PDB file of C-alpha atoms in Angstrom:
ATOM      1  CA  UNK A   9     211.134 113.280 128.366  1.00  0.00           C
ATOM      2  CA  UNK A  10     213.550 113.284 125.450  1.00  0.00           C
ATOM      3  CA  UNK A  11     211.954 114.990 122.895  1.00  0.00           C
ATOM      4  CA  UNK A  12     214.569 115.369 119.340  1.00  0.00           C
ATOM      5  CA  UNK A  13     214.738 119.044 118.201  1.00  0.00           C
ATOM      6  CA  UNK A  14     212.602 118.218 114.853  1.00  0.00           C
ATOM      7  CA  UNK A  15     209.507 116.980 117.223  1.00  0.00           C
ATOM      8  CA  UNK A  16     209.390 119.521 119.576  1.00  0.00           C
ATOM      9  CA  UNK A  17     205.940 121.071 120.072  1.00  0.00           C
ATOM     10  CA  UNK A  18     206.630 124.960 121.565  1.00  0.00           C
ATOM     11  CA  UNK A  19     203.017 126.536 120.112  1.00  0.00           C
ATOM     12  CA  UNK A  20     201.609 127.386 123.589  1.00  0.00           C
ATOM     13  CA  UNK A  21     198.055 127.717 121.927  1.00  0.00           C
ATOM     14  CA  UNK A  22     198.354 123.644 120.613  1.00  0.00           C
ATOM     15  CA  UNK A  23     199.435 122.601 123.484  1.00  0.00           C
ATOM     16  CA  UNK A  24     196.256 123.898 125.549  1.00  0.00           C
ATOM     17  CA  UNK A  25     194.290 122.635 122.958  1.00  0.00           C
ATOM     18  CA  UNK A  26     195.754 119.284 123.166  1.00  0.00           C
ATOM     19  CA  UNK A  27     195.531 119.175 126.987  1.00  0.00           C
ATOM     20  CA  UNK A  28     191.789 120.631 126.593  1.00  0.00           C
ATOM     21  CA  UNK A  29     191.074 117.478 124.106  1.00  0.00           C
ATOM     22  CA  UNK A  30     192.928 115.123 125.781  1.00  0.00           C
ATOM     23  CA  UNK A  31     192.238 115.480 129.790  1.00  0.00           C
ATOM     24  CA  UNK A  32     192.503 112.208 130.709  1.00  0.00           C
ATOM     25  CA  UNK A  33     195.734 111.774 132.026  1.00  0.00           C
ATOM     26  CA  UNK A  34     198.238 109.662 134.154  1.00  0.00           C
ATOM     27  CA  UNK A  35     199.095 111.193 137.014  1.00  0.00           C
ATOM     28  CA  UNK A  36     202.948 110.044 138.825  1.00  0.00           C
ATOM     29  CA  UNK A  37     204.829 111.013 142.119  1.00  0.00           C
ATOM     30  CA  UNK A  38     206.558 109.454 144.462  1.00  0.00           C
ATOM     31  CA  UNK A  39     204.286 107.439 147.014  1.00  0.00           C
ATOM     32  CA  UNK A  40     205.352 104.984 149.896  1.00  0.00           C
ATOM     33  CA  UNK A  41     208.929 105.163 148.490  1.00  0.00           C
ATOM     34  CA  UNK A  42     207.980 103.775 144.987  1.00  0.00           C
ATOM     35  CA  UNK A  43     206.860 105.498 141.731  1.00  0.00           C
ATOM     36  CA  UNK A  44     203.011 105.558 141.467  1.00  0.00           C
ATOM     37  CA  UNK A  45     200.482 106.380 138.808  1.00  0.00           C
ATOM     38  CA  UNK A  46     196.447 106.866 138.898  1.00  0.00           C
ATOM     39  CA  UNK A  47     194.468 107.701 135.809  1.00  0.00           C
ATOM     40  CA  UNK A  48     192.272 110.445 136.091  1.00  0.00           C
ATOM     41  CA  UNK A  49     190.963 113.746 134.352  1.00  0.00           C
ATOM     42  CA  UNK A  50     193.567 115.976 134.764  1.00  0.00           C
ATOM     43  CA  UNK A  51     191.997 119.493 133.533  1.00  0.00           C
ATOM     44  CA  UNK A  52     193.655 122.832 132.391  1.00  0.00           C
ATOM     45  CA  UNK A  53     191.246 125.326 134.217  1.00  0.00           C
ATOM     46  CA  UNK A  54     192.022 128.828 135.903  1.00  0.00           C
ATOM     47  CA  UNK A  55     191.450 129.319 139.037  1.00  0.00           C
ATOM     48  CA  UNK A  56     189.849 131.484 141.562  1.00  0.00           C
ATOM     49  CA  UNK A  57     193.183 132.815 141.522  1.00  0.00           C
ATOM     50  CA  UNK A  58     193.211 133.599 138.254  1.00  0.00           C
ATOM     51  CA  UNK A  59     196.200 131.184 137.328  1.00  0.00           C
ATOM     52  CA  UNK A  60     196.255 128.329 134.970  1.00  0.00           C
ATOM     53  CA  UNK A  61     196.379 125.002 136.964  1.00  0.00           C
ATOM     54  CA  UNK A  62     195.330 121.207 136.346  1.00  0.00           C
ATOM     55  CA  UNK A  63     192.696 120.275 138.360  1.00  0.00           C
ATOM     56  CA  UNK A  64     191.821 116.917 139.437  1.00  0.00           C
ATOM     57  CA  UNK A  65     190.596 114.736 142.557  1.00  0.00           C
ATOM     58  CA  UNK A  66     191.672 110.629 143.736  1.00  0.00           C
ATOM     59  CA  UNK A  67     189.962 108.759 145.916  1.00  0.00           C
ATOM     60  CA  UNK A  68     190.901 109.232 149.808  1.00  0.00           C
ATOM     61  CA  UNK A  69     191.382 105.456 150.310  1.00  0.00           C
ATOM     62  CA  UNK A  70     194.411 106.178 147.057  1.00  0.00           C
ATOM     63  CA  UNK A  71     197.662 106.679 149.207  1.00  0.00           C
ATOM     64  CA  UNK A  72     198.824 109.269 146.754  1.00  0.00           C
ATOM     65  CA  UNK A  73     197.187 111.905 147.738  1.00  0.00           C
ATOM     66  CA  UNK A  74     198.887 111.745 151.149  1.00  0.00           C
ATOM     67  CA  UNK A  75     202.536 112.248 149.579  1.00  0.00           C
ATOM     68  CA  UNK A  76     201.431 115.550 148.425  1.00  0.00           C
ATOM     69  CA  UNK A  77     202.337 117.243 151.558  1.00  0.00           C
ATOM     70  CA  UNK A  78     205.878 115.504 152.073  1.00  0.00           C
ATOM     71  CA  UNK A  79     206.827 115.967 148.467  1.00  0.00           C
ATOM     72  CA  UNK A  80     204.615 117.701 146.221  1.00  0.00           C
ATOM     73  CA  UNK A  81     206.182 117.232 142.702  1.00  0.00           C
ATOM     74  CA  UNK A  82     204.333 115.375 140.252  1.00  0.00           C
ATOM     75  CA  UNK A  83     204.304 114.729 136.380  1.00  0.00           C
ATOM     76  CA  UNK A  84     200.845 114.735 134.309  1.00  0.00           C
ATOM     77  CA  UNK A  85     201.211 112.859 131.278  1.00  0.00           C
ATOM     78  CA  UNK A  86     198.743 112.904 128.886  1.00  0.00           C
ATOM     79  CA  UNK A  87     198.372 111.071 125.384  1.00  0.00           C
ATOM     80  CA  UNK A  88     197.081 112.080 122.099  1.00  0.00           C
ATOM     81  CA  UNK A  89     196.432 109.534 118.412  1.00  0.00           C
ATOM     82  CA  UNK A  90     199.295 107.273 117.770  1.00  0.00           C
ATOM     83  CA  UNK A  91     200.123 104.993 114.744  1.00  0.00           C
ATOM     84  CA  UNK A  92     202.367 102.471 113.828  1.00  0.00           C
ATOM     85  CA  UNK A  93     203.849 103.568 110.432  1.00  0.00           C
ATOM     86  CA  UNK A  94     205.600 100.967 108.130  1.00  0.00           C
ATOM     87  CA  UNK A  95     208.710 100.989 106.410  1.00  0.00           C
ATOM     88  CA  UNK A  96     207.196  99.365 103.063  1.00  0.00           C
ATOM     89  CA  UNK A  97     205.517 102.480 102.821  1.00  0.00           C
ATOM     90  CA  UNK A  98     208.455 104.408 101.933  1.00  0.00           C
ATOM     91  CA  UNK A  99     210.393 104.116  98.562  1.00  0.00           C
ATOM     92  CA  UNK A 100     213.421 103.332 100.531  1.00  0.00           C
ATOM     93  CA  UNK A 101     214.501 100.576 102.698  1.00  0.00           C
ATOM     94  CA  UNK A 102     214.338 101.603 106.560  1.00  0.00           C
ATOM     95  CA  UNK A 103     212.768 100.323 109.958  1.00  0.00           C
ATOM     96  CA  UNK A 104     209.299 100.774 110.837  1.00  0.00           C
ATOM     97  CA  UNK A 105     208.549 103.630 113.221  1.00  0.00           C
ATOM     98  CA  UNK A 106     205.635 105.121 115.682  1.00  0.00           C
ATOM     99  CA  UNK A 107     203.795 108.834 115.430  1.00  0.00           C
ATOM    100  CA  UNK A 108     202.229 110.110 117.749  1.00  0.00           C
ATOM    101  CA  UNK A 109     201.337 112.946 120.202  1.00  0.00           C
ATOM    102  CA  UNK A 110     201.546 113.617 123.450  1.00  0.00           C
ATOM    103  CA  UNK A 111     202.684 115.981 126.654  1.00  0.00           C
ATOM    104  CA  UNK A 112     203.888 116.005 130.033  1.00  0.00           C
ATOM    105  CA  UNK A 113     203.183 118.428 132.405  1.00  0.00           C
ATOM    106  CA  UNK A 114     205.382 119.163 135.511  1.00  0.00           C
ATOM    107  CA  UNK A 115     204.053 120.677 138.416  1.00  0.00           C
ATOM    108  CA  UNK A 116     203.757 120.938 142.221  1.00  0.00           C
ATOM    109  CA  UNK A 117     200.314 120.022 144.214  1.00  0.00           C
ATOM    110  CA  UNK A 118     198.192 121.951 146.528  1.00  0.00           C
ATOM    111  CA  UNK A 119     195.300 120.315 147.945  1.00  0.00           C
ATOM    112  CA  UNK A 120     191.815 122.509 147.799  1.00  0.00           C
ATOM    113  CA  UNK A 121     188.604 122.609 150.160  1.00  0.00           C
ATOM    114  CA  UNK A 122     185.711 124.259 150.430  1.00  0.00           C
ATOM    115  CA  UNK A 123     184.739 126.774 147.608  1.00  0.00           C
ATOM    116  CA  UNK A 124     188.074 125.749 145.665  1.00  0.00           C
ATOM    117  CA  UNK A 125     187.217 122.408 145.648  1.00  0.00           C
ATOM    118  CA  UNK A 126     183.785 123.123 144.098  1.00  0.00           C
ATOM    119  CA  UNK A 127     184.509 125.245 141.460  1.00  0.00           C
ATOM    120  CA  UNK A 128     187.274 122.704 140.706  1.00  0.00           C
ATOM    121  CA  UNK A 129     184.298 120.144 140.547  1.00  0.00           C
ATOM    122  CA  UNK A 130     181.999 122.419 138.679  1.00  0.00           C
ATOM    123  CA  UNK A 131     184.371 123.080 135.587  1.00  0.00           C
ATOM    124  CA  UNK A 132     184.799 119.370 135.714  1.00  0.00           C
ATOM    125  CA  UNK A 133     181.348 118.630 135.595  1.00  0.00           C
ATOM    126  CA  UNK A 134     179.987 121.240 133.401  1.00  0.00           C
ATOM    127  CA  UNK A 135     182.499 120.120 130.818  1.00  0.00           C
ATOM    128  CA  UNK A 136     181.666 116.853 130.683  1.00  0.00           C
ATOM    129  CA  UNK A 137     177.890 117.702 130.749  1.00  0.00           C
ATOM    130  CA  UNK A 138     177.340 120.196 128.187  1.00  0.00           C
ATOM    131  CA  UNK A 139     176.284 117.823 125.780  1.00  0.00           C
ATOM    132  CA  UNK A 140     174.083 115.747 127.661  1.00  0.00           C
ATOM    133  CA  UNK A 141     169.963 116.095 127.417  1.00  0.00           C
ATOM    134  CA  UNK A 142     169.607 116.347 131.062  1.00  0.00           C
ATOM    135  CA  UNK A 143     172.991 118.105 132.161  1.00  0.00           C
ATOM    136  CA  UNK A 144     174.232 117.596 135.988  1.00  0.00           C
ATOM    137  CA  UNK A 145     174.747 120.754 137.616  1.00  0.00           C
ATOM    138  CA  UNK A 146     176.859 120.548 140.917  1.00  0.00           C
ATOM    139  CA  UNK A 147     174.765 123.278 142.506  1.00  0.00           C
ATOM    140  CA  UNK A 148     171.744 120.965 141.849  1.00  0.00           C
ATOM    141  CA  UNK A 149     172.681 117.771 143.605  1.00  0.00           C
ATOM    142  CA  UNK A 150     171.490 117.351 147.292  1.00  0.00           C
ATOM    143  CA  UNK A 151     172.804 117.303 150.299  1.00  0.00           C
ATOM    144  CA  UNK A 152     172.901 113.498 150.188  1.00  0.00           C
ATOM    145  CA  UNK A 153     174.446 113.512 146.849  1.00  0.00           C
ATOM    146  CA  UNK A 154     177.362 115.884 147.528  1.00  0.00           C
ATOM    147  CA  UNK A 155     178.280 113.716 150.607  1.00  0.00           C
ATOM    148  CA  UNK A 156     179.758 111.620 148.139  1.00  0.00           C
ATOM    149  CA  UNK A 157     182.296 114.548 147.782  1.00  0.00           C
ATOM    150  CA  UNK A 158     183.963 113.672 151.470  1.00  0.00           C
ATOM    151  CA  UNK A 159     185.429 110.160 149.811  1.00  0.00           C
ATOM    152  CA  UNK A 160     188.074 112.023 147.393  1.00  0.00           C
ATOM    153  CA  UNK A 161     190.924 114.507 147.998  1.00  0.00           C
ATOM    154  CA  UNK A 162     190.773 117.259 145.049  1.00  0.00           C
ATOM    155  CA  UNK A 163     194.015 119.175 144.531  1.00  0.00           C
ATOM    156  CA  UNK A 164     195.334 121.955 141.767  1.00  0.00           C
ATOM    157  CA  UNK A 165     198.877 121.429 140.166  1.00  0.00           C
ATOM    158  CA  UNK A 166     200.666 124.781 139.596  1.00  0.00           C
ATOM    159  CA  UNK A 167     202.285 123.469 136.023  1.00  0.00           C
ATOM    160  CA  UNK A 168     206.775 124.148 136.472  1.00  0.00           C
ATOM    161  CA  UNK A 169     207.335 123.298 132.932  1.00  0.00           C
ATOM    162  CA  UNK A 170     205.605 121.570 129.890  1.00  0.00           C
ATOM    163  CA  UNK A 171     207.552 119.042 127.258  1.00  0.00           C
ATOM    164  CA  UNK A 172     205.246 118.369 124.257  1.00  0.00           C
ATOM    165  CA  UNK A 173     206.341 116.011 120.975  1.00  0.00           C
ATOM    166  CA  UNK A 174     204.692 116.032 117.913  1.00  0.00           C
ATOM    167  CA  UNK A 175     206.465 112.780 115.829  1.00  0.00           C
ATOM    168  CA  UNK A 176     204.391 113.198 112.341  1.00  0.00           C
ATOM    169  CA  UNK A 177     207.051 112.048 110.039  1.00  0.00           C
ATOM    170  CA  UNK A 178     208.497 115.674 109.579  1.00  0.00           C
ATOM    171  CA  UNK A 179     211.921 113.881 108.537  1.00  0.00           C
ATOM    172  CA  UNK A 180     209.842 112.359 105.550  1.00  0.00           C
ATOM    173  CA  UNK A 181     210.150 114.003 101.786  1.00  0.00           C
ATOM    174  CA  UNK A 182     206.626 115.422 100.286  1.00  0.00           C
ATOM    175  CA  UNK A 183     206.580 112.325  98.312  1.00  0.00           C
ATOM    176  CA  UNK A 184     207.085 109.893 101.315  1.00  0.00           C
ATOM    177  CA  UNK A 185     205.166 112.000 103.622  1.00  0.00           C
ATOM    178  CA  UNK A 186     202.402 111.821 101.236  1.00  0.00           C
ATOM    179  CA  UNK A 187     202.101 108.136 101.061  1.00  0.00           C
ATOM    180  CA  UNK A 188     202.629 107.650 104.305  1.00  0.00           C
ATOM    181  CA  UNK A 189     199.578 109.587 105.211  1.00  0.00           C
ATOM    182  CA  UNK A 190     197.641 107.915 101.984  1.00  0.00           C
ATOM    183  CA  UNK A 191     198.551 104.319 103.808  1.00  0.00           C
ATOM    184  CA  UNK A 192     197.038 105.744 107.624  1.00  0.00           C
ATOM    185  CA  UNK A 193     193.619 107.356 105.439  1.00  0.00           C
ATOM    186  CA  UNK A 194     192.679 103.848 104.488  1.00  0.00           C
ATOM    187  CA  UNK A 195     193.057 102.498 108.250  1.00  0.00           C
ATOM    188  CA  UNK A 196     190.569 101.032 110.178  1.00  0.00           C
ATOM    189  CA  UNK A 197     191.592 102.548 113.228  1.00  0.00           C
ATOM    190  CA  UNK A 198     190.583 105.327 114.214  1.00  0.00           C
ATOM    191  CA  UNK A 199     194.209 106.854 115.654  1.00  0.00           C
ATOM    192  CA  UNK A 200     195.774 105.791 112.159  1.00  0.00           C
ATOM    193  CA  UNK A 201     193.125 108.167 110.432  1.00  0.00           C
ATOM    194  CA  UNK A 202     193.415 110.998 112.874  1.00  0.00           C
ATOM    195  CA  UNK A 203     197.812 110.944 112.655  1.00  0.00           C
ATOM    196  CA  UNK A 204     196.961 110.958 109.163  1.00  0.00           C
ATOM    197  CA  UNK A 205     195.195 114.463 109.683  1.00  0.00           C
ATOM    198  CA  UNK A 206     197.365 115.955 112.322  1.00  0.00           C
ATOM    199  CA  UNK A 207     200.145 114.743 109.597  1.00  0.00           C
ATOM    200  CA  UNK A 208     198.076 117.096 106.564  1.00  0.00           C
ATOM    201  CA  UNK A 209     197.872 119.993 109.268  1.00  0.00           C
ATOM    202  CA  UNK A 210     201.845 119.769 110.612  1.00  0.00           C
ATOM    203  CA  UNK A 211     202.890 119.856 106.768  1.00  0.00           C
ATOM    204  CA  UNK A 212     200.884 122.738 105.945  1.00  0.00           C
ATOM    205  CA  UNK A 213     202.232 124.910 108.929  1.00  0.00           C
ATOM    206  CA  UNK A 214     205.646 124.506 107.181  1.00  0.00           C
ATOM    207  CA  UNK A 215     205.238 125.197 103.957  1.00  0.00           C
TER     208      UNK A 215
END
């Protein structure tokens, strides 16, 4: 993606964070000759290998999965917070902009089975269940239960190359920069407050 030098996001330890916080994803190849795109959780794991992949898993009636074996690149994108910021909030005239967050990861697919496949499943699930009262454990389901595993193709994607931009008004003075985050605090929405504090924490890194 184009990215402008100022936003680039090269810390290799935010970016896993970010794709840690923000595993739900959009995942896009090339499938019956047209671009295509499924959302799923797309999560940074290592695996048995040892090696840092995305795992995931579509359903088997999705064509996409089936593409993976004539053409195996793919892009992951995934999205952070995002605000609109307004121009009246500087002391200057300009045009209104957008902040926000986000990353793509490029990669190529291999499609697991087998053990691969469930300890794919079992980082998913154990994840996603470690705050629940009654956690889900894979290795607890039945028989019956993990039938249900035979509808979906699960596959790793050995990541090529990561782009990640961080747009937080770094082009803004202190003063403007300030206001501009003073304007997002007193937001309703939930994204405007959180730019806001990924704004506070870019700053700092700078100074």
């Amino acid at each position: 993606m184009y990215i402008p030098e100022l936003y680039k996001n090269e810390n290799p330890e935010e970016i896993k964070s970010f794709l840690k916080s923000n595993s739900f994803g959009v995942l896009v190849n090339q499938t019956e000759g047209k671009l295509w795109g499924t959302h799923i959780p797309l999560e940074l794991e290592t695996n048995q290998q040892g090696k840092e992949v995305l795992f995931g898993h579509v359903s088997k009636e999705n064509p996409q999965w089936k593409s993976f074996e004539n053409n195996n690149d793919v892009l992951a994108i995934f999205s952070g917070p995002h605000s609109y910021i307004s121009s009246s909030w500087y002391d200057h005239e300009n045009v209104p902009t957008w902040n926000y967050i986000a990353v793509h990861v490029y990669g190529k697919t291999r499609i697991i089975e087998g053990e691969e496949m469930l300890f794919a499943l079992k980082k998913l699930v154990d994840k996603y269940e470690a705050n629940s009262k009654n956690p889900v454990r894979i290795e607890n389901l039945s028989k019956e239960s993990m039938k249900q595993t035979e509808g979906f193709v699960a596959f790793e994607i050995e990541i090529t190359e990561i782009q990640a931009v961080k747009k937080l008004s770094q082009n803004r003075d202190d003063k403007n920069h300030s206001h501009i985050i003073s304007e997002l605090e007193k937001s309703d929405d939930q994204n405007a407050r959180t730019i806001a504090c990924e704004m506070t924490k870019e700053r700092k890194q700078h100074l």
